[in-house]
Amino acid sequence: MKALLPTGRPEEMVELGEAETPKPAADEALVEVRAFSVNRGEVFQLHGPLRLGGRPGKDVAGVVVQAAADGSGPAVGTRVVGHPPADGWAQYAAVPTHSLAALPDSVSFETAAALPLAGLTALRLLRVAGSVGGRRVLLTGASGGVGHYVTELALGEGAEVTAVTATPERGKLLAEFGATVVQDLDEAVGPFDVVLESVGDTTTPRALALLRERGQLIWFGQASRQPAELSFFAFFKGPRSATVRHFHYEHFDEPFGTDLAALVRLVDSGRLHPQIGRQEDWRHTATVLGDLRDRRITANAVLTVTP
């Protein structure tokens, strides 16, 4: 089959080549991939200090061409969205059935491909935060897909959301949804009940200082690539006590498929609106990855797979 293979070259991180068609395990379905999404974390996987090797690809949408041997999951011919652990940038992907959700005809493959990583992260962030209805929520680093999904979902629950983004296009969209948008954290007016922090560096302690007493900061990323320094005594410049929680979207009891199905229902009912900042044929993936690395793309980048 055709697949995107890592090159090790920063100027062209992947290229189309040949790879062996996956042989699914008993609890995996073989999916013919029609579209996939690329994420900044995968850029760092391909190039940079976090380079891990292997073939990336965690956000896919397509059609089941071989059902799981153990009888679990969707039947052959079912349109699906999936979240495999890797290897999704290819014509075929083996996906655990607990990481698949069926797609109605009303949701396109391209829209569905923009859901998994960003949508799952947002849905689970708000699950950790608890009920946010009527609460004040601060979201840093709101320029990407996670920022959009968090904002729309939290506003849908009745939260008051302040989103920090220096990207005018993203800020305009979030404001249209009903968020208060600021370009710099210094413009955010606290205190906040919940802070969702994804930048690191000096942003983390500054955001922490905006919490109310006994508020909660959920730390789910470090987009700056710089570590944050927290001081015990700096708490006294903001809340006297607060909770700081490290977050990883994989560490939940619910399988990915269950939450993917919830996201699909939200999209199908018009309550969630995935935003695609760039859509290209997968032959242009290397260019898209470079633009994503250099922050020339806001929202999700989706590639369509042609025969």
PDB file of C-alpha atoms in Angstrom:
ATOM      1  CA  MET A   1       0.000   0.000   0.000  1.00  0.00           C
ATOM      2  CA  LYS A   2       0.975   3.657  -0.270  1.00  0.00           C
ATOM      3  CA  ALA A   3       1.953   5.368   2.977  1.00  0.00           C
ATOM      4  CA  LEU A   4       3.704   8.497   4.185  1.00  0.00           C
ATOM      5  CA  LEU A   5       7.171   7.599   5.431  1.00  0.00           C
ATOM      6  CA  PRO A   6       9.398   9.738   7.686  1.00  0.00           C
ATOM      7  CA  THR A   7      12.469  11.130   5.935  1.00  0.00           C
ATOM      8  CA  GLY A   8      14.407  12.577   8.861  1.00  0.00           C
ATOM      9  CA  ARG A   9      14.688  15.840   6.891  1.00  0.00           C
ATOM     10  CA  PRO A  10      13.161  18.957   8.533  1.00  0.00           C
ATOM     11  CA  GLU A  11      12.460  20.612   5.180  1.00  0.00           C
ATOM     12  CA  GLU A  12      10.377  17.625   3.995  1.00  0.00           C
ATOM     13  CA  MET A  13       9.445  15.475   6.972  1.00  0.00           C
ATOM     14  CA  VAL A  14       7.530  12.758   5.072  1.00  0.00           C
ATOM     15  CA  GLU A  15       7.299  11.348   1.563  1.00  0.00           C
ATOM     16  CA  LEU A  16       4.979   8.909  -0.174  1.00  0.00           C
ATOM     17  CA  GLY A  17       6.340   5.398  -0.348  1.00  0.00           C
ATOM     18  CA  GLU A  18       5.423   1.747   0.020  1.00  0.00           C
ATOM     19  CA  ALA A  19       4.583   0.012   3.293  1.00  0.00           C
ATOM     20  CA  GLU A  20       3.159  -3.377   4.150  1.00  0.00           C
ATOM     21  CA  THR A  21      -0.627  -3.458   4.437  1.00  0.00           C
ATOM     22  CA  PRO A  22      -1.483  -3.941   8.137  1.00  0.00           C
ATOM     23  CA  LYS A  23      -2.497  -7.353   9.423  1.00  0.00           C
ATOM     24  CA  PRO A  24      -5.145  -6.534  12.036  1.00  0.00           C
ATOM     25  CA  ALA A  25      -5.144  -8.193  15.448  1.00  0.00           C
ATOM     26  CA  ALA A  26      -8.289 -10.040  16.488  1.00  0.00           C
ATOM     27  CA  ASP A  27      -9.786  -6.912  18.066  1.00  0.00           C
ATOM     28  CA  GLU A  28      -8.835  -4.574  15.217  1.00  0.00           C
ATOM     29  CA  ALA A  29     -10.683  -3.602  12.051  1.00  0.00           C
ATOM     30  CA  LEU A  30      -8.917  -2.757   8.807  1.00  0.00           C
ATOM     31  CA  VAL A  31      -9.966   0.708   7.661  1.00  0.00           C
ATOM     32  CA  GLU A  32      -9.480   2.112   4.172  1.00  0.00           C
ATOM     33  CA  VAL A  33      -8.442   5.658   5.048  1.00  0.00           C
ATOM     34  CA  ARG A  34     -10.211   8.441   3.159  1.00  0.00           C
ATOM     35  CA  ALA A  35      -8.966  11.393   5.231  1.00  0.00           C
ATOM     36  CA  PHE A  36      -6.653  12.053   8.155  1.00  0.00           C
ATOM     37  CA  SER A  37      -5.686  14.989  10.327  1.00  0.00           C
ATOM     38  CA  VAL A  38      -2.169  16.054  11.324  1.00  0.00           C
ATOM     39  CA  ASN A  39      -1.301  17.615  14.688  1.00  0.00           C
ATOM     40  CA  ARG A  40       1.566  19.696  16.035  1.00  0.00           C
ATOM     41  CA  GLY A  41       2.541  16.876  18.381  1.00  0.00           C
ATOM     42  CA  GLU A  42       3.151  14.668  15.358  1.00  0.00           C
ATOM     43  CA  VAL A  43       5.357  17.372  13.860  1.00  0.00           C
ATOM     44  CA  PHE A  44       7.505  17.218  16.988  1.00  0.00           C
ATOM     45  CA  GLN A  45       7.485  13.424  16.724  1.00  0.00           C
ATOM     46  CA  LEU A  46       8.968  13.697  13.230  1.00  0.00           C
ATOM     47  CA  HIS A  47      11.400  16.509  13.880  1.00  0.00           C
ATOM     48  CA  GLY A  48      12.842  17.951  17.050  1.00  0.00           C
ATOM     49  CA  PRO A  49      13.922  16.833  20.520  1.00  0.00           C
ATOM     50  CA  LEU A  50      10.862  14.575  20.925  1.00  0.00           C
ATOM     51  CA  ARG A  51      11.529  12.658  17.708  1.00  0.00           C
ATOM     52  CA  LEU A  52      10.315   9.095  18.239  1.00  0.00           C
ATOM     53  CA  GLY A  53      10.625   7.510  14.807  1.00  0.00           C
ATOM     54  CA  GLY A  54       8.014   5.259  13.253  1.00  0.00           C
ATOM     55  CA  ARG A  55       5.015   6.293  11.163  1.00  0.00           C
ATOM     56  CA  PRO A  56       2.671   8.804  12.802  1.00  0.00           C
ATOM     57  CA  GLY A  57      -1.071   9.068  12.286  1.00  0.00           C
ATOM     58  CA  LYS A  58      -3.689   9.040  15.059  1.00  0.00           C
ATOM     59  CA  ASP A  59      -6.689  10.778  13.429  1.00  0.00           C
ATOM     60  CA  VAL A  60      -8.346   8.871  10.587  1.00  0.00           C
ATOM     61  CA  ALA A  61     -11.708   8.522   8.881  1.00  0.00           C
ATOM     62  CA  GLY A  62     -12.684   5.972   6.266  1.00  0.00           C
ATOM     63  CA  VAL A  63     -14.511   2.725   5.559  1.00  0.00           C
ATOM     64  CA  VAL A  64     -14.149  -0.671   7.239  1.00  0.00           C
ATOM     65  CA  VAL A  65     -12.916  -3.182   4.655  1.00  0.00           C
ATOM     66  CA  GLN A  66     -12.195  -6.017   7.108  1.00  0.00           C
ATOM     67  CA  ALA A  67     -14.149  -6.456  10.331  1.00  0.00           C
ATOM     68  CA  ALA A  68     -12.461  -7.537  13.557  1.00  0.00           C
ATOM     69  CA  ALA A  69     -12.004 -11.291  13.812  1.00  0.00           C
ATOM     70  CA  ASP A  70     -13.368 -11.377  17.371  1.00  0.00           C
ATOM     71  CA  GLY A  71     -16.733 -10.041  16.217  1.00  0.00           C
ATOM     72  CA  SER A  72     -16.392  -6.685  17.958  1.00  0.00           C
ATOM     73  CA  GLY A  73     -16.838  -3.341  16.272  1.00  0.00           C
ATOM     74  CA  PRO A  74     -18.409  -2.209  13.016  1.00  0.00           C
ATOM     75  CA  ALA A  75     -19.185  -4.391  10.002  1.00  0.00           C
ATOM     76  CA  VAL A  76     -17.562  -4.209   6.575  1.00  0.00           C
ATOM     77  CA  GLY A  77     -18.728  -1.142   4.670  1.00  0.00           C
ATOM     78  CA  THR A  78     -19.337   1.010   7.766  1.00  0.00           C
ATOM     79  CA  ARG A  79     -18.155   4.606   7.557  1.00  0.00           C
ATOM     80  CA  VAL A  80     -16.018   5.288  10.644  1.00  0.00           C
ATOM     81  CA  VAL A  81     -13.787   7.711  12.464  1.00  0.00           C
ATOM     82  CA  GLY A  82     -10.903   6.219  14.416  1.00  0.00           C
ATOM     83  CA  HIS A  83      -7.993   6.957  16.719  1.00  0.00           C
ATOM     84  CA  PRO A  84      -5.264   4.344  16.171  1.00  0.00           C
ATOM     85  CA  PRO A  85      -2.061   4.563  18.213  1.00  0.00           C
ATOM     86  CA  ALA A  86      -0.006   5.271  15.045  1.00  0.00           C
ATOM     87  CA  ASP A  87       0.437   4.509  11.330  1.00  0.00           C
ATOM     88  CA  GLY A  88      -2.712   6.298  10.158  1.00  0.00           C
ATOM     89  CA  TRP A  89      -1.114   8.272   7.318  1.00  0.00           C
ATOM     90  CA  ALA A  90      -1.609   5.484   4.817  1.00  0.00           C
ATOM     91  CA  GLN A  91      -4.149   3.899   2.494  1.00  0.00           C
ATOM     92  CA  TYR A  92      -5.076   1.380   5.191  1.00  0.00           C
ATOM     93  CA  ALA A  93      -4.915   1.442   8.990  1.00  0.00           C
ATOM     94  CA  ALA A  94      -5.556  -1.247  11.596  1.00  0.00           C
ATOM     95  CA  VAL A  95      -7.652   0.355  14.332  1.00  0.00           C
ATOM     96  CA  PRO A  96      -8.735  -1.239  17.644  1.00  0.00           C
ATOM     97  CA  THR A  97     -12.509  -1.516  17.605  1.00  0.00           C
ATOM     98  CA  HIS A  98     -12.712   0.270  20.980  1.00  0.00           C
ATOM     99  CA  SER A  99     -11.178   3.282  19.208  1.00  0.00           C
ATOM    100  CA  LEU A 100     -13.746   3.446  16.386  1.00  0.00           C
ATOM    101  CA  ALA A 101     -17.108   5.163  16.042  1.00  0.00           C
ATOM    102  CA  ALA A 102     -19.598   4.911  13.182  1.00  0.00           C
ATOM    103  CA  LEU A 103     -20.270   7.973  11.037  1.00  0.00           C
ATOM    104  CA  PRO A 104     -23.674   9.040   9.743  1.00  0.00           C
ATOM    105  CA  ASP A 105     -23.806  10.114   6.100  1.00  0.00           C
ATOM    106  CA  SER A 106     -24.299  13.711   7.248  1.00  0.00           C
ATOM    107  CA  VAL A 107     -20.724  13.888   8.614  1.00  0.00           C
ATOM    108  CA  SER A 108     -18.031  13.926   5.930  1.00  0.00           C
ATOM    109  CA  PHE A 109     -14.763  12.030   6.206  1.00  0.00           C
ATOM    110  CA  GLU A 110     -12.869  15.336   6.228  1.00  0.00           C
ATOM    111  CA  THR A 111     -14.934  16.739   9.094  1.00  0.00           C
ATOM    112  CA  ALA A 112     -14.653  13.495  11.041  1.00  0.00           C
ATOM    113  CA  ALA A 113     -10.872  13.337  10.600  1.00  0.00           C
ATOM    114  CA  ALA A 114     -10.588  16.674  12.419  1.00  0.00           C
ATOM    115  CA  LEU A 115     -12.259  15.243  15.525  1.00  0.00           C
ATOM    116  CA  PRO A 116     -10.163  12.586  17.314  1.00  0.00           C
ATOM    117  CA  LEU A 117      -7.101  14.026  19.066  1.00  0.00           C
ATOM    118  CA  ALA A 118      -8.309  17.610  19.493  1.00  0.00           C
ATOM    119  CA  GLY A 119     -11.913  16.650  20.196  1.00  0.00           C
ATOM    120  CA  LEU A 120     -11.059  13.893  22.661  1.00  0.00           C
ATOM    121  CA  THR A 121      -8.658  16.215  24.490  1.00  0.00           C
ATOM    122  CA  ALA A 122     -11.284  18.946  24.790  1.00  0.00           C
ATOM    123  CA  LEU A 123     -14.073  16.606  25.869  1.00  0.00           C
ATOM    124  CA  ARG A 124     -11.903  15.005  28.524  1.00  0.00           C
ATOM    125  CA  LEU A 125     -10.471  18.297  29.763  1.00  0.00           C
ATOM    126  CA  LEU A 126     -13.975  19.457  30.571  1.00  0.00           C
ATOM    127  CA  ARG A 127     -14.764  16.114  32.189  1.00  0.00           C
ATOM    128  CA  VAL A 128     -11.818  16.670  34.536  1.00  0.00           C
ATOM    129  CA  ALA A 129     -12.886  20.256  35.185  1.00  0.00           C
ATOM    130  CA  GLY A 130     -16.325  19.074  36.259  1.00  0.00           C
ATOM    131  CA  SER A 131     -19.513  20.996  35.697  1.00  0.00           C
ATOM    132  CA  VAL A 132     -18.542  24.362  34.180  1.00  0.00           C
ATOM    133  CA  GLY A 133     -22.037  25.784  33.816  1.00  0.00           C
ATOM    134  CA  GLY A 134     -22.080  29.262  35.340  1.00  0.00           C
ATOM    135  CA  ARG A 135     -18.336  29.154  36.036  1.00  0.00           C
ATOM    136  CA  ARG A 136     -15.542  31.369  34.696  1.00  0.00           C
ATOM    137  CA  VAL A 137     -13.042  29.458  32.535  1.00  0.00           C
ATOM    138  CA  LEU A 138      -9.705  30.752  31.231  1.00  0.00           C
ATOM    139  CA  LEU A 139      -8.137  28.979  28.249  1.00  0.00           C
ATOM    140  CA  THR A 140      -4.568  29.765  27.191  1.00  0.00           C
ATOM    141  CA  GLY A 141      -3.149  28.850  23.790  1.00  0.00           C
ATOM    142  CA  ALA A 142      -6.592  28.857  22.191  1.00  0.00           C
ATOM    143  CA  SER A 143      -5.423  29.087  18.575  1.00  0.00           C
ATOM    144  CA  GLY A 144      -5.596  25.398  17.710  1.00  0.00           C
ATOM    145  CA  GLY A 145      -8.233  22.730  17.382  1.00  0.00           C
ATOM    146  CA  VAL A 146      -8.321  21.924  21.095  1.00  0.00           C
ATOM    147  CA  GLY A 147      -8.948  25.593  21.894  1.00  0.00           C
ATOM    148  CA  HIS A 148     -11.872  25.726  19.516  1.00  0.00           C
ATOM    149  CA  TYR A 149     -13.494  22.538  20.814  1.00  0.00           C
ATOM    150  CA  VAL A 150     -12.997  23.480  24.473  1.00  0.00           C
ATOM    151  CA  THR A 151     -14.507  26.918  23.869  1.00  0.00           C
ATOM    152  CA  GLU A 152     -17.558  25.686  21.994  1.00  0.00           C
ATOM    153  CA  LEU A 153     -18.236  22.798  24.389  1.00  0.00           C
ATOM    154  CA  ALA A 154     -17.777  24.920  27.529  1.00  0.00           C
ATOM    155  CA  LEU A 155     -19.986  27.701  26.187  1.00  0.00           C
ATOM    156  CA  GLY A 156     -22.580  25.064  25.357  1.00  0.00           C
ATOM    157  CA  GLU A 157     -22.593  24.074  29.032  1.00  0.00           C
ATOM    158  CA  GLY A 158     -23.170  27.670  30.093  1.00  0.00           C
ATOM    159  CA  ALA A 159     -19.632  28.618  31.084  1.00  0.00           C
ATOM    160  CA  GLU A 160     -18.175  32.107  30.780  1.00  0.00           C
ATOM    161  CA  VAL A 161     -15.039  31.557  28.682  1.00  0.00           C
ATOM    162  CA  THR A 162     -12.034  33.828  28.232  1.00  0.00           C
ATOM    163  CA  ALA A 163      -9.767  32.577  25.436  1.00  0.00           C
ATOM    164  CA  VAL A 164      -6.196  33.771  24.912  1.00  0.00           C
ATOM    165  CA  THR A 165      -5.052  33.792  21.287  1.00  0.00           C
ATOM    166  CA  ALA A 166      -2.847  36.108  19.284  1.00  0.00           C
ATOM    167  CA  THR A 167      -4.338  34.795  16.028  1.00  0.00           C
ATOM    168  CA  PRO A 168      -6.960  37.269  14.749  1.00  0.00           C
ATOM    169  CA  GLU A 169      -8.849  34.713  12.622  1.00  0.00           C
ATOM    170  CA  ARG A 170      -9.179  32.324  15.542  1.00  0.00           C
ATOM    171  CA  GLY A 171     -10.096  35.117  17.916  1.00  0.00           C
ATOM    172  CA  LYS A 172     -12.890  36.287  15.627  1.00  0.00           C
ATOM    173  CA  LEU A 173     -14.391  32.798  15.450  1.00  0.00           C
ATOM    174  CA  LEU A 174     -14.216  32.231  19.212  1.00  0.00           C
ATOM    175  CA  ALA A 175     -15.807  35.620  19.807  1.00  0.00           C
ATOM    176  CA  GLU A 176     -18.634  34.691  17.431  1.00  0.00           C
ATOM    177  CA  PHE A 177     -19.283  31.609  19.547  1.00  0.00           C
ATOM    178  CA  GLY A 178     -19.584  33.880  22.599  1.00  0.00           C
ATOM    179  CA  ALA A 179     -16.138  33.810  24.214  1.00  0.00           C
ATOM    180  CA  THR A 180     -14.290  36.814  25.553  1.00  0.00           C
ATOM    181  CA  VAL A 181     -11.105  36.901  23.463  1.00  0.00           C
ATOM    182  CA  VAL A 182      -7.836  38.514  24.514  1.00  0.00           C
ATOM    183  CA  GLN A 183      -4.519  38.553  22.683  1.00  0.00           C
ATOM    184  CA  ASP A 184      -2.342  38.493  25.785  1.00  0.00           C
ATOM    185  CA  LEU A 185      -2.789  36.982  29.213  1.00  0.00           C
ATOM    186  CA  ASP A 186      -2.294  40.414  30.790  1.00  0.00           C
ATOM    187  CA  GLU A 187      -5.644  41.407  29.259  1.00  0.00           C
ATOM    188  CA  ALA A 188      -7.552  38.591  31.003  1.00  0.00           C
ATOM    189  CA  VAL A 189      -9.676  39.780  33.916  1.00  0.00           C
ATOM    190  CA  GLY A 190      -9.826  37.252  36.747  1.00  0.00           C
ATOM    191  CA  PRO A 191     -10.412  35.590  38.994  1.00  0.00           C
ATOM    192  CA  PHE A 192     -11.331  32.352  37.234  1.00  0.00           C
ATOM    193  CA  ASP A 193     -12.788  29.148  38.620  1.00  0.00           C
ATOM    194  CA  VAL A 194     -10.882  26.979  36.136  1.00  0.00           C
ATOM    195  CA  VAL A 195      -7.729  27.624  34.117  1.00  0.00           C
ATOM    196  CA  LEU A 196      -6.908  25.313  31.191  1.00  0.00           C
ATOM    197  CA  GLU A 197      -3.202  25.905  30.511  1.00  0.00           C
ATOM    198  CA  SER A 198      -1.324  24.679  27.418  1.00  0.00           C
ATOM    199  CA  VAL A 199       1.587  27.072  26.896  1.00  0.00           C
ATOM    200  CA  GLY A 200       4.153  26.587  29.665  1.00  0.00           C
ATOM    201  CA  ASP A 201       7.099  28.946  30.234  1.00  0.00           C
ATOM    202  CA  THR A 202       6.005  32.158  32.029  1.00  0.00           C
ATOM    203  CA  THR A 203       2.369  31.670  31.039  1.00  0.00           C
ATOM    204  CA  THR A 204       1.778  28.929  33.609  1.00  0.00           C
ATOM    205  CA  PRO A 205       2.565  30.943  36.770  1.00  0.00           C
ATOM    206  CA  ARG A 206       0.827  34.018  35.335  1.00  0.00           C
ATOM    207  CA  ALA A 207      -2.309  32.009  34.614  1.00  0.00           C
ATOM    208  CA  LEU A 208      -2.140  30.372  38.034  1.00  0.00           C
ATOM    209  CA  ALA A 209      -2.216  33.812  39.671  1.00  0.00           C
ATOM    210  CA  LEU A 210      -5.590  34.468  38.004  1.00  0.00           C
ATOM    211  CA  LEU A 211      -7.362  31.631  39.824  1.00  0.00           C
ATOM    212  CA  ARG A 212      -9.918  32.252  42.523  1.00  0.00           C
ATOM    213  CA  GLU A 213      -9.417  30.795  45.983  1.00  0.00           C
ATOM    214  CA  ARG A 214      -9.346  26.968  45.775  1.00  0.00           C
ATOM    215  CA  GLY A 215      -9.650  27.130  41.985  1.00  0.00           C
ATOM    216  CA  GLN A 216      -8.231  24.536  39.620  1.00  0.00           C
ATOM    217  CA  LEU A 217      -5.510  24.783  36.966  1.00  0.00           C
ATOM    218  CA  ILE A 218      -5.402  21.866  34.525  1.00  0.00           C
ATOM    219  CA  TRP A 219      -2.067  21.734  32.714  1.00  0.00           C
ATOM    220  CA  PHE A 220      -2.493  19.942  29.403  1.00  0.00           C
ATOM    221  CA  GLY A 221       0.331  21.166  27.184  1.00  0.00           C
ATOM    222  CA  GLN A 222       3.538  23.096  26.713  1.00  0.00           C
ATOM    223  CA  ALA A 223       3.249  24.689  23.275  1.00  0.00           C
ATOM    224  CA  SER A 224       6.106  27.086  23.993  1.00  0.00           C
ATOM    225  CA  ARG A 225       8.405  24.036  24.383  1.00  0.00           C
ATOM    226  CA  GLN A 226       9.807  25.835  27.444  1.00  0.00           C
ATOM    227  CA  PRO A 227       9.352  24.491  30.998  1.00  0.00           C
ATOM    228  CA  ALA A 228       7.404  26.499  33.522  1.00  0.00           C
ATOM    229  CA  GLU A 229       8.731  27.520  36.918  1.00  0.00           C
ATOM    230  CA  LEU A 230       6.259  27.564  39.796  1.00  0.00           C
ATOM    231  CA  SER A 231       7.004  29.149  43.148  1.00  0.00           C
ATOM    232  CA  PHE A 232       5.229  28.184  46.353  1.00  0.00           C
ATOM    233  CA  PHE A 233       5.319  31.798  47.475  1.00  0.00           C
ATOM    234  CA  ALA A 234       3.924  33.090  44.164  1.00  0.00           C
ATOM    235  CA  PHE A 235       0.570  31.597  45.151  1.00  0.00           C
ATOM    236  CA  PHE A 236       0.161  34.492  47.549  1.00  0.00           C
ATOM    237  CA  LYS A 237       0.069  36.871  44.567  1.00  0.00           C
ATOM    238  CA  GLY A 238      -3.129  35.114  43.496  1.00  0.00           C
ATOM    239  CA  PRO A 239      -5.103  32.405  45.300  1.00  0.00           C
ATOM    240  CA  ARG A 240      -3.814  31.353  48.704  1.00  0.00           C
ATOM    241  CA  SER A 241      -4.604  27.777  47.773  1.00  0.00           C
ATOM    242  CA  ALA A 242      -5.399  26.077  44.484  1.00  0.00           C
ATOM    243  CA  THR A 243      -5.161  22.743  42.696  1.00  0.00           C
ATOM    244  CA  VAL A 244      -2.705  22.156  39.844  1.00  0.00           C
ATOM    245  CA  ARG A 245      -3.453  19.010  37.885  1.00  0.00           C
ATOM    246  CA  HIS A 246      -1.393  17.410  35.136  1.00  0.00           C
ATOM    247  CA  PHE A 247      -3.535  16.094  32.285  1.00  0.00           C
ATOM    248  CA  HIS A 248      -3.089  13.429  29.625  1.00  0.00           C
ATOM    249  CA  TYR A 249      -6.036  12.643  27.388  1.00  0.00           C
ATOM    250  CA  GLU A 250      -5.287   8.893  27.246  1.00  0.00           C
ATOM    251  CA  HIS A 251      -5.585   8.288  30.987  1.00  0.00           C
ATOM    252  CA  PHE A 252      -9.334   7.710  31.227  1.00  0.00           C
ATOM    253  CA  ASP A 253     -11.493   4.654  31.814  1.00  0.00           C
ATOM    254  CA  GLU A 254     -13.753   5.412  28.860  1.00  0.00           C
ATOM    255  CA  PRO A 255     -12.557   3.937  25.535  1.00  0.00           C
ATOM    256  CA  PHE A 256     -11.839   6.327  22.708  1.00  0.00           C
ATOM    257  CA  GLY A 257     -14.717   4.922  20.676  1.00  0.00           C
ATOM    258  CA  THR A 258     -17.301   5.912  23.273  1.00  0.00           C
ATOM    259  CA  ASP A 259     -16.119   9.511  23.356  1.00  0.00           C
ATOM    260  CA  LEU A 260     -15.678   9.652  19.577  1.00  0.00           C
ATOM    261  CA  ALA A 261     -19.311   8.584  19.225  1.00  0.00           C
ATOM    262  CA  ALA A 262     -20.309  11.432  21.571  1.00  0.00           C
ATOM    263  CA  LEU A 263     -18.345  13.932  19.468  1.00  0.00           C
ATOM    264  CA  VAL A 264     -19.947  12.635  16.264  1.00  0.00           C
ATOM    265  CA  ARG A 265     -23.411  13.076  17.803  1.00  0.00           C
ATOM    266  CA  LEU A 266     -22.567  16.656  18.745  1.00  0.00           C
ATOM    267  CA  VAL A 267     -21.444  17.389  15.193  1.00  0.00           C
ATOM    268  CA  ASP A 268     -24.452  15.651  13.663  1.00  0.00           C
ATOM    269  CA  SER A 269     -26.839  17.646  15.858  1.00  0.00           C
ATOM    270  CA  GLY A 270     -25.178  20.966  15.035  1.00  0.00           C
ATOM    271  CA  ARG A 271     -23.821  21.560  18.531  1.00  0.00           C
ATOM    272  CA  LEU A 272     -20.137  21.219  17.572  1.00  0.00           C
ATOM    273  CA  HIS A 273     -18.545  22.701  14.463  1.00  0.00           C
ATOM    274  CA  PRO A 274     -15.096  21.333  13.529  1.00  0.00           C
ATOM    275  CA  GLN A 275     -12.931  23.955  11.841  1.00  0.00           C
ATOM    276  CA  ILE A 276     -10.532  22.930   9.077  1.00  0.00           C
ATOM    277  CA  GLY A 277      -7.792  25.488   8.576  1.00  0.00           C
ATOM    278  CA  ARG A 278      -6.195  23.658   5.654  1.00  0.00           C
ATOM    279  CA  GLN A 279      -7.407  20.802   3.462  1.00  0.00           C
ATOM    280  CA  GLU A 280      -5.111  19.253   0.872  1.00  0.00           C
ATOM    281  CA  ASP A 281      -4.489  16.057  -1.045  1.00  0.00           C
ATOM    282  CA  TRP A 282      -2.167  13.823   0.973  1.00  0.00           C
ATOM    283  CA  ARG A 283       0.581  14.252  -1.629  1.00  0.00           C
ATOM    284  CA  HIS A 284       1.084  17.703  -0.079  1.00  0.00           C
ATOM    285  CA  THR A 285       1.433  16.455   3.511  1.00  0.00           C
ATOM    286  CA  ALA A 286       5.095  17.487   3.819  1.00  0.00           C
ATOM    287  CA  THR A 287       4.224  21.091   2.953  1.00  0.00           C
ATOM    288  CA  VAL A 288       1.291  21.097   5.380  1.00  0.00           C
ATOM    289  CA  LEU A 289       3.499  19.740   8.182  1.00  0.00           C
ATOM    290  CA  GLY A 290       6.009  22.536   7.601  1.00  0.00           C
ATOM    291  CA  ASP A 291       3.266  25.156   7.680  1.00  0.00           C
ATOM    292  CA  LEU A 292       1.831  23.625  10.840  1.00  0.00           C
ATOM    293  CA  ARG A 293       5.253  23.680  12.499  1.00  0.00           C
ATOM    294  CA  ASP A 294       5.716  27.329  11.548  1.00  0.00           C
ATOM    295  CA  ARG A 295       2.224  28.263  12.783  1.00  0.00           C
ATOM    296  CA  ARG A 296       0.876  29.194   9.368  1.00  0.00           C
ATOM    297  CA  ILE A 297      -2.221  27.065   9.954  1.00  0.00           C
ATOM    298  CA  THR A 298      -4.901  27.643  12.559  1.00  0.00           C
ATOM    299  CA  ALA A 299      -7.501  25.019  13.459  1.00  0.00           C
ATOM    300  CA  ASN A 300      -7.116  21.493  12.052  1.00  0.00           C
ATOM    301  CA  ALA A 301      -5.169  20.449   8.967  1.00  0.00           C
ATOM    302  CA  VAL A 302      -6.842  17.624   7.034  1.00  0.00           C
ATOM    303  CA  LEU A 303      -5.437  15.555   4.168  1.00  0.00           C
ATOM    304  CA  THR A 304      -7.580  13.532   1.782  1.00  0.00           C
ATOM    305  CA  VAL A 305      -6.291  10.165   0.585  1.00  0.00           C
ATOM    306  CA  THR A 306      -6.539   9.564  -3.139  1.00  0.00           C
ATOM    307  CA  PRO A 307      -6.083   6.113  -4.734  1.00  0.00           C
TER     308      PRO A 307
END
